């Protein structure tokens, strides 16, 4: 619906631009100065009511062609459909990542929002620090997250796939790195994802990941939580199912062993201004911690 209205605006504006530019180019070429020609003099004009009224009518018609569809969409989008069956989520903006909670499902994740296809999603938006703006262009318009204020936004994914988003309000050094993605599933795949997210973390079986769990409990629990373990930090993202996510650092890097190690070695070099400090981990600690984080699926 929004795309169709946008295309109407693009077509009208493009037509006006081409007509205006064409007339301008024609006038420049037609009435250019030529060698040997005397300077032309033109009679003064004192108004042309027919031309003026015609131009006003054409401009009014063009504005109506743009305005009417936009107003219709504005009113249609003001209230979400099917509220009784809507999926309600909470979106919290933080420097520089996104926290997504599903209160009715008791699920919490970060930076990757999973939704079912064909179902209305109603989001409650707030921020824990500065102003952010939630924006997934192919699903919904922008909505600001403002300190001490709660905003609401609704959208619906009509086709399965990944929809990319971005914080659209400058919020500090890593504003451009505050990305997100919405993963739209069919109902069965979404239910499977929810079931997986509702489980607690399983204890690792191999020795390297077990050592990584020890390193995690020693260095990371003040900021991060892993359900089923003593880790219950609230500063950074919940990592219970970190290994199942497609990206890390709020969509900045693919979730791979090399990128996890790069992040652990020096978070500031990857995302300037990040609240995660350089913990000074050894190579062995980074290797084992990477294995543990990948195990969390």
CSV table of C-alpha atoms in Angstrom, one decimal:
chain,number,residue,atom,x,y,z
A,1,UNK,CA,0.0,0.0,0.0
A,2,UNK,CA,2.7,2.5,0.9
A,3,UNK,CA,4.8,1.4,-2.1
A,4,UNK,CA,2.0,2.1,-4.5
A,5,UNK,CA,1.5,5.6,-3.0
A,6,UNK,CA,5.2,6.3,-3.2
A,7,UNK,CA,5.3,5.2,-6.9
A,8,UNK,CA,2.4,7.6,-7.7
A,9,UNK,CA,4.4,10.4,-6.2
A,10,UNK,CA,7.5,9.4,-8.1
A,11,UNK,CA,5.7,9.2,-11.4
A,12,UNK,CA,4.0,12.6,-11.0
A,13,UNK,CA,7.2,14.4,-9.8
A,14,UNK,CA,9.2,12.8,-12.6
A,15,UNK,CA,6.7,13.9,-15.2
A,16,UNK,CA,6.8,17.5,-13.8
A,17,UNK,CA,10.6,17.5,-13.8
A,18,UNK,CA,10.9,16.2,-17.3
A,19,UNK,CA,8.4,18.7,-18.6
A,20,UNK,CA,10.0,21.6,-16.8
A,21,UNK,CA,13.5,20.6,-17.7
A,22,UNK,CA,12.5,20.0,-21.4
A,23,UNK,CA,10.9,23.5,-21.7
A,24,UNK,CA,14.0,25.1,-20.0
A,25,UNK,CA,16.4,23.3,-22.4
A,26,UNK,CA,14.2,24.2,-25.4
A,27,UNK,CA,14.0,27.9,-24.3
A,28,UNK,CA,17.8,28.1,-23.8
A,29,UNK,CA,18.4,26.5,-27.2
A,30,UNK,CA,15.7,28.4,-29.1
A,31,UNK,CA,16.5,31.8,-27.9
A,32,UNK,CA,20.3,31.6,-27.5
A,33,UNK,CA,22.4,34.4,-28.8
A,34,UNK,CA,23.8,33.9,-32.2
A,35,UNK,CA,26.8,35.6,-33.9
A,36,UNK,CA,25.7,38.6,-36.0
A,37,UNK,CA,22.2,38.7,-34.6
A,38,UNK,CA,20.9,42.0,-33.1
A,39,UNK,CA,19.7,41.9,-29.5
A,40,UNK,CA,16.1,41.1,-29.5
A,41,UNK,CA,13.6,43.2,-27.7
A,42,UNK,CA,10.3,41.8,-26.4
A,43,UNK,CA,7.1,43.6,-25.6
A,44,UNK,CA,6.2,43.8,-21.9
A,45,UNK,CA,3.4,41.5,-20.8
A,46,UNK,CA,0.9,42.7,-18.2
A,47,UNK,CA,-0.8,39.5,-17.2
A,48,UNK,CA,-2.6,36.6,-19.0
A,49,UNK,CA,-5.6,35.5,-16.9
A,50,UNK,CA,-6.3,32.4,-19.0
A,51,UNK,CA,-2.7,31.2,-18.7
A,52,UNK,CA,-2.6,31.9,-15.0
A,53,UNK,CA,-5.8,30.1,-14.3
A,54,UNK,CA,-4.8,27.2,-16.4
A,55,UNK,CA,-1.4,26.8,-14.5
A,56,UNK,CA,-3.2,27.1,-11.2
A,57,UNK,CA,-5.7,24.4,-12.2
A,58,UNK,CA,-2.9,22.0,-13.5
A,59,UNK,CA,-0.8,22.5,-10.3
A,60,UNK,CA,-3.9,21.9,-8.1
A,61,UNK,CA,-4.8,18.7,-10.0
A,62,UNK,CA,-1.3,17.4,-9.7
A,63,UNK,CA,-1.3,18.1,-5.9
A,64,UNK,CA,-4.6,16.3,-5.6
A,65,UNK,CA,-3.3,13.3,-7.5
A,66,UNK,CA,-0.5,13.1,-4.9
A,67,UNK,CA,-2.5,14.1,-1.8
A,68,UNK,CA,-5.6,11.9,-2.1
A,69,UNK,CA,-3.8,8.5,-2.1
A,70,UNK,CA,-1.5,9.7,0.7
A,71,UNK,CA,-4.3,10.8,2.9
A,72,UNK,CA,-6.2,7.6,2.3
A,73,UNK,CA,-3.1,5.5,3.3
A,74,UNK,CA,-2.5,7.8,6.3
A,75,UNK,CA,-6.0,7.1,7.7
A,76,UNK,CA,-5.8,3.4,6.8
A,77,UNK,CA,-2.5,3.0,8.6
A,78,UNK,CA,-3.5,4.9,11.7
A,79,UNK,CA,-5.1,1.8,13.3
A,80,UNK,CA,-3.7,-1.7,13.0
A,81,UNK,CA,-6.1,-4.4,11.7
A,82,UNK,CA,-6.9,-7.6,13.6
A,83,UNK,CA,-5.7,-6.5,17.1
A,84,UNK,CA,-7.2,-9.6,18.7
A,85,UNK,CA,-4.7,-11.8,17.0
A,86,UNK,CA,-1.8,-9.4,16.8
A,87,UNK,CA,1.7,-10.4,17.9
A,88,UNK,CA,2.8,-7.9,20.5
A,89,UNK,CA,6.5,-7.1,21.0
A,90,UNK,CA,8.6,-4.7,22.9
A,91,UNK,CA,11.5,-2.9,21.2
A,92,UNK,CA,14.1,-1.2,23.4
A,93,UNK,CA,16.8,0.9,21.7
A,94,UNK,CA,20.3,1.0,23.3
A,95,UNK,CA,23.6,2.4,22.3
A,96,UNK,CA,24.1,0.6,19.8
A,97,UNK,CA,21.9,-2.5,19.6
A,98,UNK,CA,18.2,-3.5,19.8
A,99,UNK,CA,16.5,-5.6,22.4
A,100,UNK,CA,13.4,-7.4,21.3
A,101,UNK,CA,11.0,-9.0,23.8
A,102,UNK,CA,7.8,-11.1,23.3
A,103,UNK,CA,6.0,-10.8,26.6
A,104,UNK,CA,3.2,-13.3,25.9
A,105,UNK,CA,5.8,-15.9,24.6
A,106,UNK,CA,8.4,-15.2,27.3
A,107,UNK,CA,11.1,-14.8,24.7
A,108,UNK,CA,13.9,-12.2,24.5
A,109,UNK,CA,16.4,-11.7,21.8
A,110,UNK,CA,18.6,-9.0,20.3
A,111,UNK,CA,19.0,-7.4,16.9
A,112,UNK,CA,17.1,-10.0,15.0
A,113,UNK,CA,13.3,-9.8,15.2
A,114,UNK,CA,11.4,-12.9,14.1
A,115,UNK,CA,7.7,-12.6,13.1
A,116,UNK,CA,5.1,-14.8,11.4
A,117,UNK,CA,4.0,-14.0,7.8
A,118,UNK,CA,0.5,-12.5,7.4
A,119,UNK,CA,0.0,-11.6,11.0
A,120,UNK,CA,-0.2,-8.0,12.4
A,121,UNK,CA,2.8,-7.1,14.7
A,122,UNK,CA,2.2,-4.3,17.2
A,123,UNK,CA,5.5,-2.9,18.6
A,124,UNK,CA,5.9,-0.9,21.8
A,125,UNK,CA,9.0,1.3,21.4
A,126,UNK,CA,11.1,2.9,24.1
A,127,UNK,CA,14.8,3.8,24.6
A,128,UNK,CA,17.1,3.2,27.6
A,129,UNK,CA,19.4,6.1,26.7
A,130,UNK,CA,19.2,8.6,23.8
A,131,UNK,CA,16.8,9.1,20.9
A,132,UNK,CA,16.8,6.3,18.4
A,133,UNK,CA,14.5,5.6,15.4
A,134,UNK,CA,13.2,2.2,14.4
A,135,UNK,CA,13.1,1.8,10.6
A,136,UNK,CA,12.6,-1.2,8.4
A,137,UNK,CA,11.8,0.4,5.0
A,138,UNK,CA,10.1,-2.5,3.3
A,139,UNK,CA,7.8,-3.1,6.3
A,140,UNK,CA,7.0,0.2,8.0
A,141,UNK,CA,7.8,3.9,8.3
A,142,UNK,CA,10.1,5.3,10.8
A,143,UNK,CA,9.1,5.7,14.5
A,144,UNK,CA,11.3,7.5,17.1
A,145,UNK,CA,12.2,6.0,20.4
A,146,UNK,CA,12.3,8.9,22.8
A,147,UNK,CA,13.5,9.0,26.4
A,148,UNK,CA,10.6,9.0,29.0
A,149,UNK,CA,8.1,8.3,26.2
A,150,UNK,CA,6.5,5.2,24.8
A,151,UNK,CA,5.6,5.1,21.1
A,152,UNK,CA,3.8,2.4,19.1
A,153,UNK,CA,4.1,1.0,15.6
A,154,UNK,CA,2.5,-1.8,13.7
A,155,UNK,CA,3.5,-3.7,10.5
A,156,UNK,CA,2.9,-6.9,8.7
A,157,UNK,CA,5.2,-9.0,6.6
A,158,UNK,CA,3.3,-10.5,3.7
A,159,UNK,CA,6.1,-12.7,2.4
A,160,UNK,CA,8.8,-14.9,4.1
A,161,UNK,CA,12.3,-13.5,4.0
A,162,UNK,CA,14.7,-11.1,5.7
A,163,UNK,CA,13.9,-7.4,5.9
A,164,UNK,CA,16.7,-5.1,6.8
A,165,UNK,CA,16.5,-2.1,9.1
A,166,UNK,CA,18.5,0.6,10.6
A,167,UNK,CA,18.4,3.2,13.4
A,168,UNK,CA,17.4,6.3,11.6
A,169,UNK,CA,18.2,9.0,14.2
A,170,UNK,CA,21.8,10.0,14.9
A,171,UNK,CA,22.6,8.5,18.3
A,172,UNK,CA,26.4,8.6,18.8
A,173,UNK,CA,29.6,7.3,17.3
A,174,UNK,CA,28.2,4.0,16.1
A,175,UNK,CA,24.8,5.2,14.9
A,176,UNK,CA,25.6,3.8,11.4
A,177,UNK,CA,26.4,0.4,13.0
A,178,UNK,CA,23.0,0.1,14.8
A,179,UNK,CA,21.4,-2.3,12.4
A,180,UNK,CA,18.6,-4.8,12.7
A,181,UNK,CA,16.9,-7.4,10.6
A,182,UNK,CA,13.3,-8.8,10.6
A,183,UNK,CA,13.1,-12.5,9.8
A,184,UNK,CA,9.6,-13.4,8.5
A,185,UNK,CA,8.6,-17.1,8.8
A,186,UNK,CA,5.5,-19.1,7.9
A,187,UNK,CA,3.5,-20.1,10.9
A,188,UNK,CA,5.2,-23.5,11.4
A,189,UNK,CA,8.7,-22.1,11.1
A,190,UNK,CA,7.8,-19.3,13.5
A,191,UNK,CA,6.4,-21.7,16.1
A,192,UNK,CA,9.6,-23.8,15.8
A,193,UNK,CA,11.7,-20.7,16.4
A,194,UNK,CA,9.6,-19.8,19.4
A,195,UNK,CA,9.9,-23.3,20.9
A,196,UNK,CA,13.7,-23.2,20.5
A,197,UNK,CA,14.0,-19.8,22.1
A,198,UNK,CA,11.9,-20.8,25.1
A,199,UNK,CA,14.4,-23.5,26.1
A,200,UNK,CA,17.3,-22.8,28.4
A,201,UNK,CA,20.9,-23.1,27.3
A,202,UNK,CA,22.3,-26.7,27.3
A,203,UNK,CA,25.6,-27.4,29.0
A,204,UNK,CA,28.4,-27.9,26.5
A,205,UNK,CA,29.7,-31.4,25.9
A,206,UNK,CA,33.1,-30.8,24.4
A,207,UNK,CA,36.1,-29.7,26.6
A,208,UNK,CA,36.9,-26.5,24.6
A,209,UNK,CA,33.3,-25.1,25.0
A,210,UNK,CA,33.3,-26.2,28.7
A,211,UNK,CA,36.4,-24.1,29.2
A,212,UNK,CA,34.7,-21.3,27.3
A,213,UNK,CA,31.8,-21.4,29.7
A,214,UNK,CA,34.2,-21.1,32.6
A,215,UNK,CA,35.7,-18.0,30.9
A,216,UNK,CA,32.2,-16.6,30.3
A,217,UNK,CA,31.2,-17.0,33.9
A,218,UNK,CA,34.4,-15.3,35.0
A,219,UNK,CA,34.3,-12.3,32.7
A,220,UNK,CA,30.9,-11.8,31.1
A,221,UNK,CA,28.1,-12.3,33.6
A,222,UNK,CA,28.0,-8.7,34.9
A,223,UNK,CA,26.6,-7.6,31.5
A,224,UNK,CA,25.1,-10.7,29.8
A,225,UNK,CA,22.5,-13.3,30.6
A,226,UNK,CA,22.3,-17.0,29.6
A,227,UNK,CA,19.2,-18.7,30.7
A,228,UNK,CA,19.8,-21.9,32.7
A,229,UNK,CA,23.1,-20.6,34.1
A,230,UNK,CA,24.0,-18.2,36.9
A,231,UNK,CA,24.6,-15.4,34.2
A,232,UNK,CA,21.9,-12.8,34.6
A,233,UNK,CA,23.4,-9.5,33.4
A,234,UNK,CA,21.1,-6.9,32.0
A,235,UNK,CA,23.5,-4.4,30.4
A,236,UNK,CA,24.2,-6.2,27.2
A,237,UNK,CA,22.2,-8.6,24.9
A,238,UNK,CA,20.8,-11.8,26.2
A,239,UNK,CA,23.1,-14.5,24.8
A,240,UNK,CA,21.1,-17.6,25.6
A,241,UNK,CA,20.7,-18.5,21.9
A,242,UNK,CA,23.5,-16.3,20.5
A,243,UNK,CA,24.8,-19.2,18.3
A,244,UNK,CA,21.5,-19.3,16.3
A,245,UNK,CA,21.7,-15.6,15.3
A,246,UNK,CA,22.8,-14.7,11.8
A,247,UNK,CA,24.9,-11.7,12.8
A,248,UNK,CA,26.7,-10.2,15.7
A,249,UNK,CA,27.4,-6.6,16.8
A,250,UNK,CA,23.8,-5.5,15.8
A,251,UNK,CA,24.0,-6.8,12.2
A,252,UNK,CA,27.5,-5.5,11.6
A,253,UNK,CA,29.3,-8.8,11.0
A,254,UNK,CA,28.2,-12.4,10.0
A,255,UNK,CA,28.1,-14.7,13.1
A,256,UNK,CA,31.3,-16.7,12.4
A,257,UNK,CA,34.1,-18.0,14.6
A,258,UNK,CA,36.6,-15.5,13.1
A,259,UNK,CA,34.3,-12.5,13.6
A,260,UNK,CA,33.4,-13.6,17.2
A,261,UNK,CA,37.2,-13.7,18.0
A,262,UNK,CA,37.7,-10.3,16.3
A,263,UNK,CA,35.0,-8.8,18.5
A,264,UNK,CA,36.3,-10.4,21.7
A,265,UNK,CA,39.9,-9.2,20.9
A,266,UNK,CA,38.9,-5.5,20.7
A,267,UNK,CA,35.2,-4.5,20.6
A,268,UNK,CA,36.1,-0.8,20.1
A,269,UNK,CA,37.9,-1.5,16.9
A,270,UNK,CA,34.7,-3.1,15.5
A,271,UNK,CA,32.1,-0.7,16.9
A,272,UNK,CA,33.6,2.6,18.2
A,273,UNK,CA,32.0,3.7,21.5
A,274,UNK,CA,30.6,0.3,22.3
A,275,UNK,CA,30.0,-0.2,26.1
A,276,UNK,CA,31.7,-3.5,25.9
A,277,UNK,CA,35.3,-3.1,27.2
A,278,UNK,CA,38.4,-4.8,26.0
A,279,UNK,CA,38.7,-7.6,28.6
A,280,UNK,CA,42.3,-8.3,27.7
A,281,UNK,CA,41.6,-12.0,27.1
A,282,UNK,CA,44.4,-14.3,26.0
A,283,UNK,CA,44.3,-16.2,22.7
A,284,UNK,CA,43.4,-19.4,24.4
A,285,UNK,CA,40.5,-17.7,26.3
A,286,UNK,CA,39.2,-16.1,23.1
A,287,UNK,CA,39.3,-19.5,21.3
A,288,UNK,CA,37.4,-21.3,24.1
A,289,UNK,CA,34.9,-18.5,24.6
A,290,UNK,CA,34.2,-18.4,20.9
A,291,UNK,CA,33.4,-22.2,21.0
A,292,UNK,CA,31.1,-21.7,23.9
A,293,UNK,CA,29.2,-18.8,22.3
A,294,UNK,CA,28.7,-20.8,19.1
A,295,UNK,CA,27.4,-23.6,21.2
A,296,UNK,CA,24.6,-21.4,22.5
A,297,UNK,CA,21.8,-22.4,20.0
